[in-house]
Amino acid sequence: MTQMIESATTKIYINWHEYPFVRLLIPLLVGILLAVYFPTHFHLFLLTAGIGLIGLVASAFIKAMRYKWLFGLFLSIILCSFSYLRTAQHHELNADDHFSQHLTTDQQTVVAWVAEMPEEKKWIQMKCMVESISDSTNRFQSAKGSLQIYLEKDSLSQKLVYGDVLQIDGRILALTAAKNPHAFDFARYLHFKNIHHQAFVRADAWKKLDLQSGNFLMRQVYVLRAKLLQILQTHLTDEETFAVGAALTLGYRGAISEATRDAYADTGAIHILAVSGLHVGIIYFIINWLLLLLPSNFYGVKLLKIVLVLAGIWLFALLTGASASVVRASLMFSVLSIGKYTKGLGNIYNTLAIAAFIALMLDPYRLFTVGFQLSYLAVIGIVFFQPKIYQLLYFKSKPLDYLWQITAVSLAAQIAVSPISIYYFHQFPLYFWLSSLIVIPAAFVVIVLAICLFLSSLFLPIVSQVGGEILHFVLKSMNEAILLIQHFPGGLIKGLWIELHEVYLLYAVIVLIGIFIVKKHKKWFHVALLGALFFFCSLSIRKTIHYFQKSIVIYHQPKASIIDFFDGWDLYALQSDQISAQQLDFSTQQHRWASGVDHVQQLTLAPQQSYRSERLFVQLPYLQFHDKRLVILDQQPPQIEGERLMVDYLLIRDNPRLQLEKVSAAIDAKYIIFDASNSIYRIQKWMKTCEDLGLNCYDVQASGAFVVRF
């Protein structure tokens, strides 16, 4: 085995002169990773940067060729150290003037301006930039930092736009990690957007000040965007048609319903609703096609073309809200366009490395966003695999050849993103190739028609009516086609779960297969098979571990109770009868998938619920799972004659009016658990009683899910 790997790996060489920025990108990535996972070594890397700089200057004077590698080594050390320091500096909580320095446990007044266009959901949510905050003495202190604000929805909050300055009264809370095992960690998601605090604000606890802040250009762009959205709404009278059209052309996703979002996600076409590389690429193609009318044999014309392409790309980026995905794609196509018109920047991989280098220098946290990872992997997959897949079939018919090109692009992208997509989303759409045949051409047509509609509405309103009807027909047809594909049998595999090391194994297999395709040497294929064997061994080991698992999980679910009993691949689930399917999935689904559950026995926590099997006995309020005994109380405990009832766990749920002293006199529990269906006030009162009586207790509301494995 070792000889096989060694014999294969000794025959691959990389000419770094063709990929200079790929080489520079590697130490940059290392520095960012070190800064995120080892954040307390700032001074060490400051010293390392100084040593690297001295070494770089000294190595520049070395003339002997055999020591030239020292220059590259010290340059890599400097880049790694610099990216570490840049990432540490980028983290807002490291700033001395961050508003968290003045936080109290009471309500505070904050002055902040709206830094992104608000999103309308159950609450009006927005990212704001703090300008000042009241301290414990009610004096205003100048401060900075990003704050996620949720305003109660009303006619005033729905009119807020970028740059509005707000005065808010409320409690500012630090974001906390997910409170259920394997659940989506919203705090981590916002952390990599450099947001670490949030505030929920009622309608009577804020006011808009007669001020404007933010960037003047962005304010004007958002005004134009609002006008363009109004044009779309005028011509696209159907709600779902408008929602998809607004998302596809202007990056406005606030109108998309959950059903439409699910349909596009289930068919592998969700990327069409988030403005990113495909949309920017279409704009790039349209501008370049129009510029063919200009002669290109003069330097001044070439410079003008670069300026026009960049202006068009970045105007589109601003109009769509300048989200991280569109900024990333705009950077990529900006570098591509400069390379195209200057005949420089080397090959496509080097160009991608330049775009990634610039993006990460501006915001190192982009590296940890799903969009950044998916977009760059997709482009690399398309660049490498698409030509090779396309060559497998030949069609004389131009329409068939065009469809095969799109299919090849879709397959190439899917090869590159599948491991990480399964890791994040735990599903795989089998009809992604079919949906791509529809949405990719449709996206091009929709964007062209939308541009024509916007221009005609501004200058030729009569013509715009016809354009609006055509655009409405295309969007409606695309929506209906996606909904049809969604209902095809066996179109979506859900519940897939792979661990991070298995993602690395899959990418190792993909890279080895890529090398095999280039080198045409079967040893690379054999090593790829070996990697695949390791991957399937890992899956088998995890499946075996799940077979022997026994655990109890009491989940954190506000105003409801959910209890799971894991017994190998079987699951016994007890839950409040009023809980919705959406709440249940949000709290439990990821952990159930991670635990390899094959069969679920669903029970409710209704009074007198009973169930009996070899492993679980339920006769509420009493329950026994293997040798663990539980009592679940949502009211006063039943009368118990004789000695105290000995149990392992006592769960108090649904906010009962009971005296814990009397309960503990009747029931002797090793652990008393208060779940999140209880009020915070009562839990605090019970916790104090437990402390006075010397009882072991656990607060699910504050500490997250209660998990016991045995």
XYZ file of C-alpha atoms in Angstrom:
710
model
C 0.000 0.000 0.000
C 2.765 2.436 1.014
C 4.786 1.577 -2.119
C 1.736 2.227 -4.291
C 1.252 5.708 -2.819
C 4.965 6.560 -2.991
C 5.354 5.363 -6.586
C 2.362 7.449 -7.613
C 3.211 10.612 -5.731
C 6.820 10.785 -6.951
C 5.722 11.366 -10.556
C 3.699 14.560 -10.250
C 5.303 17.971 -10.571
C 3.839 21.471 -10.381
C 5.450 24.328 -12.277
C 4.786 27.119 -9.804
C 5.921 29.751 -12.329
C 2.611 29.187 -14.135
C 0.618 29.624 -10.904
C 2.357 32.391 -8.907
C -0.788 33.505 -7.086
C -1.791 29.942 -6.277
C 1.544 29.685 -4.504
C 0.935 32.980 -2.662
C -2.616 31.983 -1.752
C -1.495 28.919 0.233
C 0.329 30.787 3.083
C -2.510 33.335 3.123
C -5.015 30.531 3.769
C -2.776 28.993 6.445
C -2.553 32.330 8.279
C -6.335 32.795 8.260
C -6.928 29.266 9.570
C -4.362 29.745 12.347
C -5.947 33.067 13.352
C -9.422 31.528 13.623
C -8.451 28.346 15.484
C -5.521 29.757 17.534
C -6.559 33.383 18.129
C -4.399 34.204 21.167
C -0.950 34.242 19.536
C -1.049 37.771 18.067
C 2.345 38.888 19.409
C 4.034 35.660 18.304
C 2.953 36.222 14.696
C 3.938 39.884 14.908
C 7.435 38.698 15.859
C 7.346 36.052 13.109
C 6.450 38.700 10.532
C 9.460 40.774 11.614
C 11.793 37.779 11.397
C 10.349 36.886 7.984
C 10.916 40.424 6.706
C 14.551 40.387 7.832
C 15.036 36.964 6.254
C 13.373 38.123 3.013
C 15.686 41.128 2.692
C 18.761 39.001 3.488
C 17.794 36.222 1.039
C 17.309 38.777 -1.761
C 21.087 39.316 -1.782
C 21.930 35.597 -2.023
C 23.298 34.826 -5.469
C 23.786 31.071 -5.181
C 20.933 29.336 -7.001
C 20.713 26.471 -4.523
C 19.652 28.914 -1.790
C 17.082 30.827 -3.861
C 14.299 28.817 -2.197
C 14.954 30.823 0.982
C 13.368 33.900 -0.633
C 10.152 31.962 -1.260
C 10.232 30.522 2.257
C 10.539 33.913 3.958
C 7.926 35.430 1.635
C 5.517 32.640 2.653
C 6.283 33.268 6.349
C 5.521 36.980 5.902
C 2.275 36.281 4.055
C 1.166 33.734 6.647
C 1.965 36.110 9.525
C 0.360 39.060 7.778
C -2.867 37.152 7.077
C -2.941 36.035 10.734
C -2.610 39.656 11.883
C -5.106 40.859 9.273
C -7.678 38.262 10.405
C -7.175 39.177 14.066
C -7.555 42.867 13.208
C -10.681 42.121 11.142
C -12.420 40.530 14.158
C -14.561 43.368 15.549
C -14.433 42.207 19.171
C -10.676 42.868 19.167
C -11.277 46.614 18.627
C -10.935 48.840 21.697
C -13.932 50.978 20.693
C -16.371 48.101 20.146
C -19.750 48.728 21.783
C -19.492 45.472 23.757
C -17.134 47.333 26.117
C -20.167 49.292 27.365
C -22.797 46.531 27.559
C -24.891 46.131 30.702
C -27.584 43.647 31.690
C -30.253 46.366 31.543
C -31.905 48.082 28.610
C -29.672 50.490 26.716
C -30.097 53.138 24.067
C -28.189 52.659 20.831
C -27.790 54.933 17.837
C -27.024 52.900 14.714
C -27.499 53.143 10.960
C -28.895 50.517 8.602
C -25.900 48.973 6.806
C -27.795 46.551 4.512
C -31.228 46.570 2.968
C -33.664 45.168 5.576
C -35.177 41.716 5.006
C -38.864 41.244 5.710
C -39.716 37.990 7.511
C -41.628 37.510 10.786
C -39.567 40.463 11.995
C -37.824 43.149 9.965
C -34.206 42.057 10.271
C -31.170 44.098 9.330
C -27.486 44.590 9.948
C -26.768 47.942 11.589
C -23.546 49.778 12.398
C -23.467 51.228 15.903
C -22.371 54.855 16.321
C -23.003 55.383 20.033
C -24.396 53.553 23.058
C -25.557 54.560 26.537
C -23.443 53.220 29.416
C -24.414 52.310 32.993
C -24.651 56.013 33.880
C -26.940 56.705 30.873
C -24.264 58.776 29.151
C -23.679 58.218 25.467
C -20.324 56.773 24.499
C -18.972 56.787 20.975
C -18.662 53.170 19.834
C -18.467 51.005 16.743
C -19.473 47.522 15.695
C -22.034 45.485 13.787
C -25.370 44.686 15.425
C -28.113 42.387 14.128
C -31.440 44.082 14.845
C -34.942 42.586 14.632
C -37.729 45.155 14.566
C -41.368 44.318 15.131
C -43.080 44.469 11.745
C -45.286 47.530 11.157
C -45.799 50.221 8.518
C -42.780 52.232 9.751
C -40.247 49.413 10.001
C -41.240 48.171 6.523
C -40.183 51.517 5.018
C -36.620 51.523 6.372
C -33.822 51.660 3.807
C -30.041 51.636 3.707
C -28.490 54.624 5.497
C -31.406 55.365 7.869
C -30.231 56.253 11.389
C -32.181 54.684 14.248
C -32.354 55.245 17.994
C -33.186 51.956 19.695
C -34.040 51.113 23.292
C -33.597 47.498 24.302
C -31.362 44.780 25.641
C -28.370 43.895 23.516
C -27.600 40.201 23.773
C -24.495 38.293 22.810
C -25.221 35.593 20.253
C -25.091 32.102 21.718
C -24.185 28.808 20.111
C -26.842 26.364 18.908
C -28.679 24.773 21.845
C -29.402 21.437 20.178
C -26.829 18.852 19.071
C -25.857 19.126 15.389
C -28.337 21.981 14.871
C -27.560 24.882 12.539
C -25.300 27.262 14.466
C -26.687 30.702 13.665
C -24.190 32.384 16.003
C -21.272 30.882 14.048
C -22.910 31.921 10.774
C -23.157 35.537 11.964
C -19.687 35.381 13.526
C -18.200 34.992 10.054
C -20.211 38.039 9.000
C -18.495 39.815 11.929
C -21.755 40.133 13.873
C -21.672 39.011 17.507
C -24.683 40.690 19.142
C -28.386 41.056 18.447
C -31.397 42.986 19.723
C -35.144 42.340 19.435
C -37.004 45.642 19.448
C -40.734 46.301 19.831
C -42.516 48.862 17.669
C -42.660 51.476 20.457
C -38.973 51.120 21.428
C -37.290 52.741 18.434
C -37.481 55.808 16.251
C -35.945 56.965 13.027
C -33.738 60.032 13.400
C -33.732 62.814 10.857
C -30.252 61.822 9.697
C -28.597 59.799 6.948
C -25.418 57.772 7.175
C -23.550 55.218 5.116
C -22.143 55.618 1.635
C -23.801 58.250 -0.601
C -23.337 56.132 -3.754
C -24.917 53.085 -2.087
C -27.928 55.170 -1.008
C -28.507 56.289 -4.600
C -28.083 52.749 -5.884
C -30.684 51.475 -3.412
C -33.092 54.216 -4.531
C -32.627 53.023 -8.127
C -33.063 49.423 -7.005
C -36.380 50.290 -5.329
C -37.595 51.877 -8.593
C -36.573 48.801 -10.586
C -38.359 46.527 -8.109
C -41.464 48.656 -8.533
C -41.231 48.196 -12.310
C -41.019 44.420 -11.854
C -43.971 44.424 -9.458
C -46.048 46.399 -11.955
C -45.491 43.908 -14.763
C -45.173 40.655 -12.783
C -48.547 40.532 -11.078
C -48.273 36.914 -9.915
C -46.566 36.781 -6.484
C -44.293 33.803 -7.160
C -43.335 35.116 -10.590
C -42.376 38.473 -9.095
C -40.519 36.792 -6.222
C -38.321 34.676 -8.524
C -37.838 37.530 -11.012
C -36.772 39.960 -8.269
C -34.358 37.410 -6.766
C -32.851 36.464 -10.113
C -32.338 39.993 -11.465
C -31.956 42.263 -8.438
C -31.002 39.913 -5.610
C -34.193 40.692 -3.647
C -35.274 37.460 -1.928
C -37.736 38.830 0.605
C -40.796 37.829 -1.445
C -39.875 34.181 -2.045
C -42.234 31.759 -0.334
C -41.005 28.706 1.524
C -42.695 26.397 -1.025
C -40.874 28.029 -3.947
C -37.562 27.976 -2.117
C -38.007 24.274 -1.325
C -38.875 23.487 -4.958
C -35.690 25.097 -6.248
C -33.594 23.514 -3.472
C -35.036 20.028 -4.037
C -34.249 20.168 -7.753
C -30.704 21.502 -7.346
C -31.600 24.908 -8.816
C -31.472 27.005 -5.629
C -28.302 28.752 -6.836
C -30.399 30.576 -9.436
C -32.211 32.505 -6.657
C -28.992 33.833 -5.113
C -27.197 36.312 -7.355
C -23.688 34.930 -7.786
C -21.258 33.729 -10.441
C -23.857 32.646 -13.009
C -25.667 36.002 -12.942
C -22.481 38.079 -13.007
C -21.203 35.843 -15.807
C -24.329 36.601 -17.860
C -23.829 40.349 -17.336
C -20.149 39.918 -18.275
C -21.145 38.074 -21.477
C -23.766 40.680 -22.457
C -21.357 43.600 -21.981
C -18.583 41.852 -23.914
C -21.023 41.019 -26.722
C -22.040 44.683 -26.975
C -18.381 45.764 -26.940
C -17.685 43.702 -30.064
C -19.037 46.721 -31.940
C -15.966 48.697 -30.875
C -12.602 48.193 -32.636
C -10.024 46.498 -30.420
C -6.724 47.271 -32.129
C -6.071 50.502 -30.239
C -4.766 50.670 -26.666
C -7.217 53.425 -25.734
C -10.170 51.328 -26.892
C -8.929 48.332 -24.894
C -8.699 50.519 -21.801
C -12.208 51.838 -22.457
C -13.520 48.269 -22.780
C -11.969 47.288 -19.434
C -13.541 50.353 -17.770
C -16.967 49.628 -19.297
C -16.876 45.937 -18.325
C -15.820 46.737 -14.763
C -18.411 49.513 -14.471
C -21.175 47.193 -15.705
C -20.185 44.335 -13.412
C -19.940 46.491 -10.292
C -23.123 48.460 -11.033
C -24.934 45.114 -11.196
C -23.239 44.061 -7.937
C -24.428 47.233 -6.183
C -27.956 46.973 -7.600
C -28.305 43.435 -6.277
C -27.337 44.503 -2.765
C -23.574 43.881 -2.918
C -23.951 40.608 -1.034
C -20.859 38.540 -0.285
C -21.624 36.128 -3.145
C -22.056 38.813 -5.799
C -18.993 40.775 -4.616
C -16.978 37.560 -4.777
C -18.214 36.800 -8.299
C -17.659 40.395 -9.411
C -14.065 40.238 -8.210
C -13.565 37.006 -10.132
C -14.946 38.384 -13.395
C -13.136 41.701 -12.926
C -9.819 39.874 -12.811
C -10.892 37.710 -15.769
C -11.789 40.771 -17.845
C -8.503 42.526 -17.052
C -6.644 39.353 -18.001
C -8.632 39.034 -21.240
C -7.973 42.555 -22.480
C -4.346 42.754 -21.318
C -3.441 39.185 -22.377
C -1.887 38.748 -18.952
C -2.422 37.153 -15.545
C -1.583 33.668 -16.816
C -4.047 30.787 -16.852
C -7.526 30.516 -15.364
C -6.332 28.876 -12.139
C -3.958 31.754 -11.493
C -6.769 34.211 -12.259
C -9.046 32.480 -9.754
C -6.244 32.602 -7.173
C -5.867 36.370 -7.708
C -9.614 36.904 -7.177
C -9.584 34.728 -4.050
C -6.452 36.495 -2.755
C -8.072 39.934 -3.093
C -11.396 38.756 -1.615
C -9.696 37.228 1.436
C -7.460 40.241 1.983
C -10.595 42.420 2.115
C -12.504 39.976 4.345
C -10.625 36.920 5.705
C -13.865 35.486 7.135
C -15.144 34.845 3.599
C -13.095 31.654 3.649
C -15.572 30.131 6.130
C -18.758 31.041 4.277
C -20.569 28.301 2.368
C -21.042 30.539 -0.664
C -17.318 31.256 -1.027
C -16.418 27.589 -0.793
C -19.147 26.417 -3.169
C -18.530 29.086 -5.808
C -14.770 28.571 -6.088
C -15.083 24.799 -6.031
C -17.782 24.963 -8.713
C -15.651 27.152 -10.988
C -12.588 24.943 -10.527
C -14.715 21.871 -11.243
C -16.152 23.454 -14.400
C -12.741 24.572 -15.664
C -11.137 21.161 -15.119
C -13.878 18.578 -15.676
C -16.257 20.232 -18.157
C -14.023 19.897 -21.265
C -13.298 16.265 -20.419
C -16.988 15.424 -19.846
C -18.021 17.317 -22.988
C -15.615 15.257 -25.126
C -17.308 12.013 -24.089
C -20.262 12.579 -26.453
C -20.570 14.232 -29.838
C -23.781 15.609 -31.362
C -24.046 16.922 -34.915
C -27.217 18.795 -34.038
C -26.380 22.247 -32.658
C -29.366 22.340 -30.230
C -28.411 18.919 -28.847
C -24.768 19.965 -28.657
C -25.759 23.113 -26.742
C -27.850 21.095 -24.280
C -24.947 18.684 -23.811
C -22.614 21.611 -23.087
C -24.943 22.828 -20.317
C -25.256 19.287 -18.956
C -21.461 18.923 -18.958
C -21.131 22.204 -17.042
C -23.716 21.037 -14.500
C -22.044 17.630 -14.057
C -18.582 19.201 -13.690
C -19.782 21.661 -11.061
C -21.641 18.916 -9.194
C -18.522 16.719 -9.027
C -16.637 19.559 -7.336
C -19.312 20.718 -4.895
C -21.096 17.476 -3.969
C -18.957 16.495 -0.937
C -19.191 19.878 0.735
C -22.820 20.351 -0.339
C -23.786 17.051 1.305
C -21.772 18.039 4.400
C -23.679 21.324 4.800
C -27.152 20.479 3.457
C -27.410 16.672 3.930
C -29.237 16.078 0.658
C -28.500 15.351 -2.982
C -30.866 16.312 -5.854
C -30.733 13.624 -8.545
C -32.364 15.806 -11.211
C -29.885 18.700 -10.907
C -28.820 18.141 -14.542
C -32.408 18.428 -15.736
C -33.154 21.581 -13.753
C -29.905 23.101 -15.081
C -31.094 22.553 -18.652
C -34.040 24.792 -17.763
C -32.761 27.441 -15.336
C -29.416 28.295 -16.978
C -30.870 29.280 -20.394
C -33.909 30.782 -18.646
C -31.691 32.911 -16.390
C -29.931 34.340 -19.433
C -33.259 35.141 -21.141
C -34.745 36.615 -17.930
C -31.786 38.932 -17.285
C -31.770 40.166 -20.912
C -35.552 40.716 -20.847
C -35.345 42.448 -17.451
C -32.682 44.868 -18.719
C -34.864 45.635 -21.756
C -37.906 46.076 -19.473
C -36.083 48.483 -17.161
C -34.787 50.590 -20.053
C -38.100 50.635 -21.911
C -40.038 51.508 -18.726
C -37.796 54.518 -18.213
C -37.743 55.705 -21.838
C -40.480 53.846 -23.827
C -43.339 52.916 -21.465
C -45.554 51.677 -24.302
C -43.003 49.059 -25.390
C -42.448 47.935 -21.794
C -45.911 46.363 -21.611
C -44.997 43.778 -24.248
C -41.617 43.123 -22.620
C -43.274 42.650 -19.245
C -45.690 40.072 -20.615
C -42.866 38.096 -22.246
C -40.816 38.225 -19.021
C -43.853 37.084 -17.011
C -44.382 34.134 -19.378
C -40.712 33.019 -19.164
C -40.610 33.221 -15.361
C -43.960 31.481 -14.931
C -42.877 28.693 -17.290
C -39.597 28.257 -15.398
C -41.425 28.054 -12.043
C -43.890 25.488 -13.373
C -41.073 23.382 -14.833
C -39.197 23.376 -11.504
C -42.356 22.418 -9.614
C -42.934 19.596 -12.101
C -39.378 18.263 -11.644
C -39.782 18.483 -7.862
C -42.637 15.978 -8.064
C -40.702 13.451 -10.133
C -40.319 10.245 -8.079
C -36.986 9.674 -6.336
C -35.684 13.119 -7.195
C -34.137 13.962 -3.825
C -32.055 11.925 -1.404
C -32.399 13.450 2.090
C -30.769 12.632 5.395
C -27.229 12.164 4.045
C -24.629 12.695 6.741
C -20.857 12.768 6.371
C -18.234 13.972 8.827
C -15.550 16.537 7.978
C -12.756 13.959 7.619
C -14.971 12.095 5.135
C -15.310 15.296 3.097
C -11.500 15.461 2.929
C -11.392 11.822 1.820
C -13.905 12.473 -0.962
C -11.938 15.467 -2.215
C -8.755 13.429 -2.096
C -10.472 10.839 -4.330
C -11.669 13.571 -6.746
C -8.173 15.112 -6.950
C -6.562 11.709 -7.523
C -9.045 10.913 -10.296
C -8.249 14.308 -11.837
C -4.530 13.498 -11.773
C -5.282 10.094 -13.304
C -7.189 11.790 -16.152
C -4.232 14.090 -16.844
C -1.379 11.618 -16.297
C -3.116 8.567 -17.832
C -1.326 6.348 -15.328
C -3.369 3.588 -13.658
C -1.485 3.904 -10.348
C -3.309 7.169 -9.688
C -6.599 5.381 -10.224
C -5.533 2.649 -7.796
C -4.692 5.248 -5.134
C -8.087 6.889 -5.766
C -9.746 3.505 -5.195
C -7.775 3.189 -1.962
C -9.120 6.589 -0.835
C -12.656 5.483 -1.716
C -12.099 2.319 0.342
C -11.063 4.429 3.356
C -14.207 6.546 2.878
C -16.543 3.528 2.861
C -14.694 2.019 5.839
C -15.333 5.245 7.748
C -19.045 5.070 6.865
C -19.191 1.427 7.982
C -17.458 2.113 11.296
C -19.851 4.992 12.018
C -22.850 2.824 11.133
C -21.608 0.129 13.506
C -21.166 2.662 16.322
C -24.733 3.832 15.756
C -25.994 0.267 16.042
C -24.771 0.095 19.657
C -25.824 3.619 20.704
C -28.198 4.221 23.607
C -28.982 7.801 24.557
C -31.677 10.199 25.729
C -31.952 13.746 24.362
C -34.272 16.407 25.788
C -34.179 19.156 23.169
C -34.323 22.904 23.517
C -37.603 23.956 21.888
C -39.292 27.128 23.230
C -42.819 26.520 24.572
C -42.731 22.819 23.674
C -41.180 19.517 24.759
C -39.287 17.015 22.596
C -37.617 13.877 23.985
C -35.744 11.351 21.831
C -34.705 7.866 22.962
C -32.014 6.450 20.650
C -31.704 2.675 20.651
C -29.303 1.615 17.911
C -30.834 2.539 14.571
C -34.283 2.878 16.164
C -35.699 6.020 17.684
C -38.598 6.511 20.114
C -39.736 10.139 20.018
C -42.033 11.858 22.506
C -43.183 15.387 21.783
C -45.833 17.979 22.582
C -48.937 17.384 20.490
C -49.160 21.052 19.465
C -45.660 21.262 17.956
C -45.404 21.969 14.209
C -43.454 19.818 11.767
C -41.169 22.779 11.009
C -40.290 23.269 14.691
C -39.676 19.557 15.101
C -37.351 19.365 12.097
C -35.412 22.476 13.123
C -34.680 21.110 16.604
C -34.177 17.389 15.948
C -33.641 16.508 12.286
C -29.902 17.132 12.040
C -29.125 15.124 15.178
C -31.339 12.259 14.050
C -29.538 12.148 10.697
C -26.155 12.322 12.418
C -27.201 9.421 14.664
C -28.043 7.181 11.709
C -31.694 6.634 12.634
C -33.564 4.278 10.269
C -36.906 3.952 12.051
C -38.881 6.424 14.193
C -41.690 5.481 16.584
C -43.629 8.698 17.159
C -45.457 9.262 20.484
C -47.061 12.329 22.015
C -46.894 13.669 25.535
C -50.674 13.563 25.844
C -52.076 12.605 29.293
C -52.192 8.852 29.909
C -50.072 8.138 26.811
C -48.995 4.475 26.962
C -46.599 2.347 24.936
C -44.737 -0.895 25.580
C -41.840 -2.590 23.772
C -38.785 -4.617 24.785
C -36.745 -1.469 25.455
C -39.240 1.251 26.232
C -42.186 1.349 28.620
C -44.403 4.449 28.721
C -47.330 5.024 31.042
C -47.224 8.766 31.594
C -46.094 10.277 33.846
C -43.845 7.182 34.271
C -41.349 5.984 31.698
C -38.506 3.450 31.558
C -35.908 3.156 28.780
C -33.657 0.115 29.303
C -32.599 0.560 32.942
C -33.195 4.341 33.080
C -36.357 5.461 34.871
C -38.000 8.831 34.265
C -40.962 10.779 35.581
C -42.393 13.537 33.373
C -44.462 16.132 35.240
C -46.644 18.807 33.672
C -48.888 19.130 36.735
C -48.855 18.260 40.435
C -47.262 14.818 41.013
C -49.564 11.850 41.577
C -50.027 10.573 45.111
C -47.253 8.123 45.988
C -47.903 5.754 48.882
C -45.058 4.620 51.116
C -41.402 5.410 50.378
C -40.160 8.021 47.930
C -40.145 6.942 44.316
C -36.530 6.361 43.148
C -35.888 7.506 39.536
C -32.926 8.561 37.440
C -34.474 11.666 35.908
C -37.374 13.949 36.710
C -38.469 16.184 33.821
C -40.677 19.166 34.605
C -42.394 20.596 31.539
C -45.212 22.851 30.342
C -44.882 25.395 33.162
C -46.852 23.622 35.956
C -47.734 25.401 39.188
C -46.002 23.086 41.649
C -43.849 23.381 44.735
C -40.536 21.667 44.160
C -40.111 20.948 47.886
C -43.235 18.744 47.853
C -42.180 17.078 44.595
C -38.722 16.203 45.944
C -40.342 14.800 49.092
C -42.316 12.335 46.941
C -39.774 11.641 44.166
C -36.060 11.004 44.696
C -34.425 11.896 41.347
C -30.724 11.819 40.556
C -31.290 14.743 38.177
C -34.135 17.260 37.836
C -34.481 18.731 34.347
C -36.451 21.843 33.375
C -37.053 22.040 29.642
C -37.735 25.117 27.494
C -41.530 24.755 27.658
C -41.330 26.400 31.095
C -41.143 30.130 31.700
C -37.756 31.619 32.541
C -39.159 33.073 35.774
C -40.334 29.687 37.073
C -37.123 27.926 36.035
C -35.053 30.471 37.947
C -37.250 29.988 41.001
C -36.948 26.189 40.787
C -33.195 26.371 40.247
C -32.871 28.419 43.422
C -34.917 25.802 45.320
C -32.689 23.018 43.969
C -29.622 24.908 45.116
C -31.093 25.348 48.605
C -32.053 21.642 48.808
C -28.761 20.415 47.337
C -30.455 18.774 44.337
C -28.803 18.183 40.954
C -30.664 20.130 38.275
C -30.353 21.193 34.654
C -31.876 24.169 32.809
C -32.446 23.358 29.117
C -33.561 26.945 28.479
C -30.162 28.347 29.460
C -27.759 25.459 28.840
C -29.218 23.775 25.771
C -30.332 20.207 25.175
C -29.879 17.653 27.945
C -28.012 14.642 26.509
C -27.185 11.441 28.360
C -25.426 8.468 26.730
C -25.136 5.064 28.323
